[in-house]
Amino acid sequence: MAPSNIAKIEVFRVPPRWVLVRVETSDGIIGWGEGTLEGHTEAIEGAFKDLIERFVGADADNIQDIWQTAYRGRFYRGGPVLMSALSGLDIALWDIKGKKLGVPVWQLLGGKVRDRVKVYGWIGGDQPEDTYNAALNRKNQGFTAVKMNATSAVAWIDNPSLLDDTLTRVKSVRSLGIDVGVDFHGRLHKGMAKQLARLLEPHRPLFIEEPLLPTQPEEIADIARAVSTPIALGERLYTRSDFRPYLEKRAIDIAQPDVSQSEDGPKCIGSDTFK
């Protein structure tokens, strides 16, 4: 089979926050990928400029070689900027390979393991009534689970009553008979995060996400041992090795790699889904 050399790589901003990459080969095959990193679009474009200079002319079939060269061929490795751009290129190259061989990418990766995946809908709302109405709307759309914010910014150690609003909003959603995941966004420090995780436990949230910032596997493992609620984390981890300490310490129950920011993007199970 003749090689499909990369002839052109183009990057597009798509409002309000997405970055898409279009890769075209010498034999006219076009692949698309996503390399979004919210709030850092210019940095992603800079990373793509480097990838363009290095890989235009390369054989698009050699996906793993391109990935390894891009990742290992510089003194500094990893991080959200490089990994987002590289993931976008990687996804586009898999798209090209699938089109060239005439099969969907999931066939190249070993085939399906399920026909349907349960998903949740995001809801906003900082007041109990707003949260309830948003959850009701999702329920009417057919969702059986939603995810909501836990808190706004809270001091390192603050008045425990500040956590009461979270409980009220969670209870209002649960009253609809649907599941709710609670995203801490790493906004709380350990002292407050432990309290909130314990307070939420009787209300049986589907999971709590990023109870602490994802640079603290030991501290997150402490919270995991303190409560029975599943802990989710991963959209700010970028390689398999980044996940390693969390798995070794049994700190998380749900891994959430972001397909547009992580190693082997197409091989990841999409972020923000659960089984």
PDB file of C-alpha atoms in Angstrom:
ATOM      1  CA  MET A   1       0.000   0.000   0.000  1.00  0.00           C
ATOM      2  CA  ALA A   2       1.414   3.379  -1.012  1.00  0.00           C
ATOM      3  CA  PRO A   3       2.420   5.737   1.823  1.00  0.00           C
ATOM      4  CA  SER A   4       0.147   8.627   2.730  1.00  0.00           C
ATOM      5  CA  ASN A   5       2.534  11.442   3.548  1.00  0.00           C
ATOM      6  CA  ILE A   6       1.270  14.408   5.537  1.00  0.00           C
ATOM      7  CA  ALA A   7       0.893  17.276   3.062  1.00  0.00           C
ATOM      8  CA  LYS A   8      -0.845  19.894   5.195  1.00  0.00           C
ATOM      9  CA  ILE A   9      -1.815  20.503   8.825  1.00  0.00           C
ATOM     10  CA  GLU A  10      -4.272  23.312   9.568  1.00  0.00           C
ATOM     11  CA  VAL A  11      -5.571  24.535  12.929  1.00  0.00           C
ATOM     12  CA  PHE A  12      -8.973  26.160  13.451  1.00  0.00           C
ATOM     13  CA  ARG A  13     -10.512  28.047  16.354  1.00  0.00           C
ATOM     14  CA  VAL A  14     -14.176  27.137  16.814  1.00  0.00           C
ATOM     15  CA  PRO A  15     -16.061  29.421  19.263  1.00  0.00           C
ATOM     16  CA  PRO A  16     -16.548  29.428  22.107  1.00  0.00           C
ATOM     17  CA  ARG A  17     -13.532  27.312  23.086  1.00  0.00           C
ATOM     18  CA  TRP A  18     -12.641  24.477  20.726  1.00  0.00           C
ATOM     19  CA  VAL A  19      -9.489  23.924  18.700  1.00  0.00           C
ATOM     20  CA  LEU A  20      -9.750  21.549  15.748  1.00  0.00           C
ATOM     21  CA  VAL A  21      -6.962  20.283  13.506  1.00  0.00           C
ATOM     22  CA  ARG A  22      -7.305  19.212   9.872  1.00  0.00           C
ATOM     23  CA  VAL A  23      -4.639  16.932   8.405  1.00  0.00           C
ATOM     24  CA  GLU A  24      -4.467  16.250   4.658  1.00  0.00           C
ATOM     25  CA  THR A  25      -2.271  13.617   3.035  1.00  0.00           C
ATOM     26  CA  SER A  26      -0.496  13.544  -0.309  1.00  0.00           C
ATOM     27  CA  ASP A  27      -3.118  11.113  -1.634  1.00  0.00           C
ATOM     28  CA  GLY A  28      -6.025  13.374  -0.658  1.00  0.00           C
ATOM     29  CA  ILE A  29      -7.254  11.775   2.567  1.00  0.00           C
ATOM     30  CA  ILE A  30      -8.430  14.233   5.233  1.00  0.00           C
ATOM     31  CA  GLY A  31      -8.529  13.569   8.966  1.00  0.00           C
ATOM     32  CA  TRP A  32      -9.894  15.708  11.775  1.00  0.00           C
ATOM     33  CA  GLY A  33      -8.882  15.887  15.425  1.00  0.00           C
ATOM     34  CA  GLU A  34      -9.505  18.024  18.502  1.00  0.00           C
ATOM     35  CA  GLY A  35      -6.823  19.630  20.652  1.00  0.00           C
ATOM     36  CA  THR A  36      -8.843  21.906  22.910  1.00  0.00           C
ATOM     37  CA  LEU A  37      -7.375  23.353  26.109  1.00  0.00           C
ATOM     38  CA  GLU A  38      -9.789  25.918  27.486  1.00  0.00           C
ATOM     39  CA  GLY A  39      -8.222  29.314  28.109  1.00  0.00           C
ATOM     40  CA  HIS A  40      -4.942  28.466  26.368  1.00  0.00           C
ATOM     41  CA  THR A  41      -5.824  28.527  22.677  1.00  0.00           C
ATOM     42  CA  GLU A  42      -2.792  30.606  21.642  1.00  0.00           C
ATOM     43  CA  ALA A  43      -0.467  28.188  23.447  1.00  0.00           C
ATOM     44  CA  ILE A  44      -2.070  25.250  21.636  1.00  0.00           C
ATOM     45  CA  GLU A  45      -1.608  27.039  18.309  1.00  0.00           C
ATOM     46  CA  GLY A  46       2.058  27.530  19.162  1.00  0.00           C
ATOM     47  CA  ALA A  47       2.459  23.835  19.918  1.00  0.00           C
ATOM     48  CA  PHE A  48       0.791  22.969  16.616  1.00  0.00           C
ATOM     49  CA  LYS A  49       3.204  25.278  14.794  1.00  0.00           C
ATOM     50  CA  ASP A  50       6.064  23.140  16.088  1.00  0.00           C
ATOM     51  CA  LEU A  51       4.275  19.909  15.136  1.00  0.00           C
ATOM     52  CA  ILE A  52       3.617  21.267  11.639  1.00  0.00           C
ATOM     53  CA  GLU A  53       7.296  22.083  11.140  1.00  0.00           C
ATOM     54  CA  ARG A  54       8.323  18.624  12.304  1.00  0.00           C
ATOM     55  CA  PHE A  55       5.769  16.338  10.689  1.00  0.00           C
ATOM     56  CA  VAL A  56       4.645  17.736   7.358  1.00  0.00           C
ATOM     57  CA  GLY A  57       6.120  15.193   4.955  1.00  0.00           C
ATOM     58  CA  ALA A  58       5.998  12.312   7.457  1.00  0.00           C
ATOM     59  CA  ASP A  59       4.144   9.087   6.677  1.00  0.00           C
ATOM     60  CA  ALA A  60       0.686   9.451   8.229  1.00  0.00           C
ATOM     61  CA  ASP A  61       0.471   5.669   8.619  1.00  0.00           C
ATOM     62  CA  ASN A  62       3.226   5.713  11.247  1.00  0.00           C
ATOM     63  CA  ILE A  63       1.016   7.025  14.028  1.00  0.00           C
ATOM     64  CA  GLN A  64       2.974   5.584  16.926  1.00  0.00           C
ATOM     65  CA  ASP A  65       6.322   6.714  15.531  1.00  0.00           C
ATOM     66  CA  ILE A  66       5.008  10.261  15.113  1.00  0.00           C
ATOM     67  CA  TRP A  67       3.617  10.244  18.644  1.00  0.00           C
ATOM     68  CA  GLN A  68       6.822   8.926  20.213  1.00  0.00           C
ATOM     69  CA  THR A  69       8.976  11.352  18.252  1.00  0.00           C
ATOM     70  CA  ALA A  70       6.795  14.316  19.220  1.00  0.00           C
ATOM     71  CA  TYR A  71       6.689  13.293  22.881  1.00  0.00           C
ATOM     72  CA  ARG A  72      10.245  12.078  23.420  1.00  0.00           C
ATOM     73  CA  GLY A  73      12.134  14.157  20.876  1.00  0.00           C
ATOM     74  CA  ARG A  74      12.398  17.283  23.014  1.00  0.00           C
ATOM     75  CA  PHE A  75      14.039  17.925  26.389  1.00  0.00           C
ATOM     76  CA  TYR A  76      10.674  18.838  28.010  1.00  0.00           C
ATOM     77  CA  ARG A  77       7.870  16.301  27.811  1.00  0.00           C
ATOM     78  CA  GLY A  78       4.175  16.144  28.585  1.00  0.00           C
ATOM     79  CA  GLY A  79       2.049  18.856  30.130  1.00  0.00           C
ATOM     80  CA  PRO A  80      -1.383  20.071  29.056  1.00  0.00           C
ATOM     81  CA  VAL A  81      -0.266  22.190  26.097  1.00  0.00           C
ATOM     82  CA  LEU A  82       1.880  19.635  24.253  1.00  0.00           C
ATOM     83  CA  MET A  83      -0.458  16.763  25.084  1.00  0.00           C
ATOM     84  CA  SER A  84      -3.547  18.627  23.834  1.00  0.00           C
ATOM     85  CA  ALA A  85      -1.915  19.498  20.511  1.00  0.00           C
ATOM     86  CA  LEU A  86      -0.413  16.036  20.146  1.00  0.00           C
ATOM     87  CA  SER A  87      -3.730  14.391  20.947  1.00  0.00           C
ATOM     88  CA  GLY A  88      -5.424  16.458  18.244  1.00  0.00           C
ATOM     89  CA  LEU A  89      -2.845  15.332  15.695  1.00  0.00           C
ATOM     90  CA  ASP A  90      -3.092  11.731  16.897  1.00  0.00           C
ATOM     91  CA  ILE A  91      -6.890  11.662  16.545  1.00  0.00           C
ATOM     92  CA  ALA A  92      -6.632  13.092  13.011  1.00  0.00           C
ATOM     93  CA  LEU A  93      -4.073  10.450  12.012  1.00  0.00           C
ATOM     94  CA  TRP A  94      -6.341   7.651  13.260  1.00  0.00           C
ATOM     95  CA  ASP A  95      -9.176   9.223  11.283  1.00  0.00           C
ATOM     96  CA  ILE A  96      -6.982   9.093   8.177  1.00  0.00           C
ATOM     97  CA  LYS A  97      -5.983   5.489   8.774  1.00  0.00           C
ATOM     98  CA  GLY A  98      -9.598   4.406   9.192  1.00  0.00           C
ATOM     99  CA  LYS A  99     -10.618   6.164   5.979  1.00  0.00           C
ATOM    100  CA  LYS A 100      -7.657   4.711   4.089  1.00  0.00           C
ATOM    101  CA  LEU A 101      -8.509   1.169   5.170  1.00  0.00           C
ATOM    102  CA  GLY A 102     -12.260   1.668   4.857  1.00  0.00           C
ATOM    103  CA  VAL A 103     -13.104   0.787   8.451  1.00  0.00           C
ATOM    104  CA  PRO A 104     -14.191   2.818  11.490  1.00  0.00           C
ATOM    105  CA  VAL A 105     -11.432   3.552  14.000  1.00  0.00           C
ATOM    106  CA  TRP A 106     -13.114   1.454  16.692  1.00  0.00           C
ATOM    107  CA  GLN A 107     -12.569  -1.584  14.490  1.00  0.00           C
ATOM    108  CA  LEU A 108      -8.839  -0.819  14.308  1.00  0.00           C
ATOM    109  CA  LEU A 109      -8.724  -0.629  18.101  1.00  0.00           C
ATOM    110  CA  GLY A 110     -10.224  -4.082  18.639  1.00  0.00           C
ATOM    111  CA  GLY A 111     -13.947  -3.686  18.054  1.00  0.00           C
ATOM    112  CA  LYS A 112     -16.881  -2.744  20.254  1.00  0.00           C
ATOM    113  CA  VAL A 113     -17.324  -3.917  23.826  1.00  0.00           C
ATOM    114  CA  ARG A 114     -20.818  -2.435  24.255  1.00  0.00           C
ATOM    115  CA  ASP A 115     -23.628  -1.022  22.146  1.00  0.00           C
ATOM    116  CA  ARG A 116     -24.654   1.754  24.531  1.00  0.00           C
ATOM    117  CA  VAL A 117     -22.922   3.824  27.218  1.00  0.00           C
ATOM    118  CA  LYS A 118     -24.693   5.542  30.070  1.00  0.00           C
ATOM    119  CA  VAL A 119     -23.991   9.272  30.180  1.00  0.00           C
ATOM    120  CA  TYR A 120     -24.932  12.177  32.399  1.00  0.00           C
ATOM    121  CA  GLY A 121     -25.917  15.746  31.623  1.00  0.00           C
ATOM    122  CA  TRP A 122     -24.176  18.774  33.085  1.00  0.00           C
ATOM    123  CA  ILE A 123     -26.340  21.223  35.046  1.00  0.00           C
ATOM    124  CA  GLY A 124     -25.621  24.707  36.315  1.00  0.00           C
ATOM    125  CA  GLY A 125     -27.370  26.691  39.009  1.00  0.00           C
ATOM    126  CA  ASP A 126     -26.032  28.144  42.229  1.00  0.00           C
ATOM    127  CA  GLN A 127     -29.398  28.229  43.991  1.00  0.00           C
ATOM    128  CA  PRO A 128     -31.407  25.132  45.002  1.00  0.00           C
ATOM    129  CA  GLU A 129     -34.381  26.152  42.850  1.00  0.00           C
ATOM    130  CA  ASP A 130     -32.163  26.750  39.814  1.00  0.00           C
ATOM    131  CA  THR A 131     -30.390  23.431  40.324  1.00  0.00           C
ATOM    132  CA  TYR A 132     -33.699  21.604  40.697  1.00  0.00           C
ATOM    133  CA  ASN A 133     -35.111  23.130  37.507  1.00  0.00           C
ATOM    134  CA  ALA A 134     -31.963  22.366  35.542  1.00  0.00           C
ATOM    135  CA  ALA A 135     -32.006  18.752  36.753  1.00  0.00           C
ATOM    136  CA  LEU A 136     -35.709  18.441  35.941  1.00  0.00           C
ATOM    137  CA  ASN A 137     -34.996  19.654  32.412  1.00  0.00           C
ATOM    138  CA  ARG A 138     -32.297  17.008  32.021  1.00  0.00           C
ATOM    139  CA  LYS A 139     -34.653  14.346  33.333  1.00  0.00           C
ATOM    140  CA  ASN A 140     -37.262  15.395  30.793  1.00  0.00           C
ATOM    141  CA  GLN A 141     -34.595  15.033  28.107  1.00  0.00           C
ATOM    142  CA  GLY A 142     -34.159  11.402  29.138  1.00  0.00           C
ATOM    143  CA  PHE A 143     -31.086  11.615  31.358  1.00  0.00           C
ATOM    144  CA  THR A 144     -30.969   9.431  34.440  1.00  0.00           C
ATOM    145  CA  ALA A 145     -27.943  11.190  35.936  1.00  0.00           C
ATOM    146  CA  VAL A 146     -26.507  14.716  36.090  1.00  0.00           C
ATOM    147  CA  LYS A 147     -23.341  16.376  37.306  1.00  0.00           C
ATOM    148  CA  MET A 148     -23.165  19.653  39.235  1.00  0.00           C
ATOM    149  CA  ASN A 149     -20.633  21.945  40.880  1.00  0.00           C
ATOM    150  CA  ALA A 150     -19.916  21.388  44.547  1.00  0.00           C
ATOM    151  CA  THR A 151     -18.918  24.867  45.739  1.00  0.00           C
ATOM    152  CA  SER A 152     -17.434  28.158  44.694  1.00  0.00           C
ATOM    153  CA  ALA A 153     -14.084  29.191  46.184  1.00  0.00           C
ATOM    154  CA  VAL A 154     -13.732  28.363  49.871  1.00  0.00           C
ATOM    155  CA  ALA A 155     -10.897  29.266  52.246  1.00  0.00           C
ATOM    156  CA  TRP A 156      -8.387  26.635  53.359  1.00  0.00           C
ATOM    157  CA  ILE A 157     -10.321  26.208  56.598  1.00  0.00           C
ATOM    158  CA  ASP A 158     -13.681  27.948  56.570  1.00  0.00           C
ATOM    159  CA  ASN A 159     -17.033  27.985  58.291  1.00  0.00           C
ATOM    160  CA  PRO A 160     -18.567  24.499  57.862  1.00  0.00           C
ATOM    161  CA  SER A 161     -21.965  26.085  57.252  1.00  0.00           C
ATOM    162  CA  LEU A 162     -20.686  27.138  53.817  1.00  0.00           C
ATOM    163  CA  LEU A 163     -21.060  23.481  52.818  1.00  0.00           C
ATOM    164  CA  ASP A 164     -24.759  23.343  53.697  1.00  0.00           C
ATOM    165  CA  ASP A 165     -25.787  24.850  50.364  1.00  0.00           C
ATOM    166  CA  THR A 166     -24.143  21.949  48.520  1.00  0.00           C
ATOM    167  CA  LEU A 167     -26.154  19.454  50.540  1.00  0.00           C
ATOM    168  CA  THR A 168     -29.391  21.336  49.843  1.00  0.00           C
ATOM    169  CA  ARG A 169     -28.753  21.343  46.102  1.00  0.00           C
ATOM    170  CA  VAL A 170     -27.793  17.653  46.044  1.00  0.00           C
ATOM    171  CA  LYS A 171     -30.935  16.703  47.966  1.00  0.00           C
ATOM    172  CA  SER A 172     -33.097  18.731  45.569  1.00  0.00           C
ATOM    173  CA  VAL A 173     -31.676  16.817  42.602  1.00  0.00           C
ATOM    174  CA  ARG A 174     -31.955  13.430  44.298  1.00  0.00           C
ATOM    175  CA  SER A 175     -35.625  14.162  45.047  1.00  0.00           C
ATOM    176  CA  LEU A 176     -36.261  13.796  41.306  1.00  0.00           C
ATOM    177  CA  GLY A 177     -35.168  10.174  41.456  1.00  0.00           C
ATOM    178  CA  ILE A 178     -32.018  10.666  39.369  1.00  0.00           C
ATOM    179  CA  ASP A 179     -28.350  10.199  40.195  1.00  0.00           C
ATOM    180  CA  VAL A 180     -25.969  13.102  40.709  1.00  0.00           C
ATOM    181  CA  GLY A 181     -22.209  13.410  40.456  1.00  0.00           C
ATOM    182  CA  VAL A 182     -20.643  16.286  42.379  1.00  0.00           C
ATOM    183  CA  ASP A 183     -17.614  18.021  40.885  1.00  0.00           C
ATOM    184  CA  PHE A 184     -15.343  19.633  43.479  1.00  0.00           C
ATOM    185  CA  HIS A 185     -13.035  20.975  40.692  1.00  0.00           C
ATOM    186  CA  GLY A 186     -10.144  20.798  43.179  1.00  0.00           C
ATOM    187  CA  ARG A 187     -11.419  24.037  44.717  1.00  0.00           C
ATOM    188  CA  LEU A 188     -11.376  22.800  48.301  1.00  0.00           C
ATOM    189  CA  HIS A 189      -8.353  22.147  50.435  1.00  0.00           C
ATOM    190  CA  LYS A 190      -8.093  18.870  52.268  1.00  0.00           C
ATOM    191  CA  GLY A 191      -9.661  19.993  55.535  1.00  0.00           C
ATOM    192  CA  MET A 192     -12.844  21.227  53.872  1.00  0.00           C
ATOM    193  CA  ALA A 193     -12.913  18.518  51.201  1.00  0.00           C
ATOM    194  CA  LYS A 194     -12.928  15.803  53.882  1.00  0.00           C
ATOM    195  CA  GLN A 195     -15.887  17.437  55.594  1.00  0.00           C
ATOM    196  CA  LEU A 196     -17.900  17.823  52.399  1.00  0.00           C
ATOM    197  CA  ALA A 197     -17.179  14.271  51.250  1.00  0.00           C
ATOM    198  CA  ARG A 198     -18.436  12.953  54.586  1.00  0.00           C
ATOM    199  CA  LEU A 199     -21.520  15.184  54.550  1.00  0.00           C
ATOM    200  CA  LEU A 200     -22.443  14.037  51.039  1.00  0.00           C
ATOM    201  CA  GLU A 201     -21.981  10.328  51.724  1.00  0.00           C
ATOM    202  CA  PRO A 202     -25.454   9.691  53.265  1.00  0.00           C
ATOM    203  CA  HIS A 203     -27.047  11.180  50.141  1.00  0.00           C
ATOM    204  CA  ARG A 204     -25.277   8.610  47.970  1.00  0.00           C
ATOM    205  CA  PRO A 205     -23.875  10.720  45.129  1.00  0.00           C
ATOM    206  CA  LEU A 206     -22.930   8.768  42.038  1.00  0.00           C
ATOM    207  CA  PHE A 207     -19.358   9.994  42.497  1.00  0.00           C
ATOM    208  CA  ILE A 208     -17.369  12.988  43.676  1.00  0.00           C
ATOM    209  CA  GLU A 209     -14.939  14.403  41.139  1.00  0.00           C
ATOM    210  CA  GLU A 210     -11.545  15.998  41.832  1.00  0.00           C
ATOM    211  CA  PRO A 211     -12.045  16.320  45.602  1.00  0.00           C
ATOM    212  CA  LEU A 212      -8.566  17.859  45.552  1.00  0.00           C
ATOM    213  CA  LEU A 213      -6.312  19.126  42.799  1.00  0.00           C
ATOM    214  CA  PRO A 214      -4.872  16.231  40.785  1.00  0.00           C
ATOM    215  CA  THR A 215      -1.335  16.716  42.063  1.00  0.00           C
ATOM    216  CA  GLN A 216      -2.064  15.074  45.420  1.00  0.00           C
ATOM    217  CA  PRO A 217      -2.473  11.297  45.065  1.00  0.00           C
ATOM    218  CA  GLU A 218      -1.662  10.606  48.713  1.00  0.00           C
ATOM    219  CA  GLU A 219      -4.167  13.138  50.017  1.00  0.00           C
ATOM    220  CA  ILE A 220      -6.880  11.960  47.606  1.00  0.00           C
ATOM    221  CA  ALA A 221      -6.195   8.399  48.743  1.00  0.00           C
ATOM    222  CA  ASP A 222      -6.822   9.557  52.322  1.00  0.00           C
ATOM    223  CA  ILE A 223     -10.275  10.826  51.299  1.00  0.00           C
ATOM    224  CA  ALA A 224     -10.956   7.612  49.377  1.00  0.00           C
ATOM    225  CA  ARG A 225     -10.313   5.625  52.559  1.00  0.00           C
ATOM    226  CA  ALA A 226     -12.544   7.940  54.594  1.00  0.00           C
ATOM    227  CA  VAL A 227     -15.724   7.583  52.499  1.00  0.00           C
ATOM    228  CA  SER A 228     -17.485   4.931  50.456  1.00  0.00           C
ATOM    229  CA  THR A 229     -18.456   7.344  47.659  1.00  0.00           C
ATOM    230  CA  PRO A 230     -16.652   6.587  44.371  1.00  0.00           C
ATOM    231  CA  ILE A 231     -13.985   9.131  43.479  1.00  0.00           C
ATOM    232  CA  ALA A 232     -13.511  10.271  39.882  1.00  0.00           C
ATOM    233  CA  LEU A 233     -10.522  12.095  38.461  1.00  0.00           C
ATOM    234  CA  GLY A 234      -8.425  12.369  35.332  1.00  0.00           C
ATOM    235  CA  GLU A 235      -9.253  15.236  32.974  1.00  0.00           C
ATOM    236  CA  ARG A 236      -6.098  17.023  34.175  1.00  0.00           C
ATOM    237  CA  LEU A 237      -3.883  13.949  33.810  1.00  0.00           C
ATOM    238  CA  TYR A 238      -2.300  13.540  30.401  1.00  0.00           C
ATOM    239  CA  THR A 239      -0.460  10.218  30.170  1.00  0.00           C
ATOM    240  CA  ARG A 240      -0.802   6.692  31.472  1.00  0.00           C
ATOM    241  CA  SER A 241       2.129   7.354  33.802  1.00  0.00           C
ATOM    242  CA  ASP A 242       0.239  10.336  35.261  1.00  0.00           C
ATOM    243  CA  PHE A 243      -2.518   7.938  36.325  1.00  0.00           C
ATOM    244  CA  ARG A 244      -0.082   5.458  37.843  1.00  0.00           C
ATOM    245  CA  PRO A 245       0.215   6.859  41.405  1.00  0.00           C
ATOM    246  CA  TYR A 246      -3.573   7.180  41.732  1.00  0.00           C
ATOM    247  CA  LEU A 247      -4.083   3.571  40.713  1.00  0.00           C
ATOM    248  CA  GLU A 248      -1.230   2.274  42.867  1.00  0.00           C
ATOM    249  CA  LYS A 249      -2.603   4.106  45.913  1.00  0.00           C
ATOM    250  CA  ARG A 250      -6.186   3.023  45.101  1.00  0.00           C
ATOM    251  CA  ALA A 251      -7.151   6.675  45.223  1.00  0.00           C
ATOM    252  CA  ILE A 252      -9.755   6.698  42.440  1.00  0.00           C
ATOM    253  CA  ASP A 253     -12.645   4.530  41.307  1.00  0.00           C
ATOM    254  CA  ILE A 254     -13.409   6.212  37.968  1.00  0.00           C
ATOM    255  CA  ALA A 255     -10.652   7.281  35.566  1.00  0.00           C
ATOM    256  CA  GLN A 256     -11.634  10.228  33.382  1.00  0.00           C
ATOM    257  CA  PRO A 257      -9.038  10.803  30.663  1.00  0.00           C
ATOM    258  CA  ASP A 258      -9.968  13.660  28.357  1.00  0.00           C
ATOM    259  CA  VAL A 259      -9.743  12.242  24.852  1.00  0.00           C
ATOM    260  CA  SER A 260      -8.574  15.594  23.456  1.00  0.00           C
ATOM    261  CA  GLN A 261      -5.757  16.051  25.957  1.00  0.00           C
ATOM    262  CA  SER A 262      -4.369  12.625  26.707  1.00  0.00           C
ATOM    263  CA  GLU A 263      -1.933  10.026  25.486  1.00  0.00           C
ATOM    264  CA  ASP A 264      -3.376   7.661  22.853  1.00  0.00           C
ATOM    265  CA  GLY A 265      -6.516   9.808  22.592  1.00  0.00           C
ATOM    266  CA  PRO A 266      -8.608   7.459  20.407  1.00  0.00           C
ATOM    267  CA  LYS A 267      -7.780   4.547  22.689  1.00  0.00           C
ATOM    268  CA  CYS A 268      -9.207   6.344  25.704  1.00  0.00           C
ATOM    269  CA  ILE A 269     -12.760   5.877  26.815  1.00  0.00           C
ATOM    270  CA  GLY A 270     -14.205   9.356  26.390  1.00  0.00           C
ATOM    271  CA  SER A 271     -13.952  11.646  29.324  1.00  0.00           C
ATOM    272  CA  ASP A 272     -17.028  12.254  31.465  1.00  0.00           C
ATOM    273  CA  THR A 273     -18.602   8.882  30.754  1.00  0.00           C
ATOM    274  CA  PHE A 274     -19.034   5.993  33.107  1.00  0.00           C
ATOM    275  CA  LYS A 275     -19.966   2.327  32.905  1.00  0.00           C
TER     276      LYS A 275
END
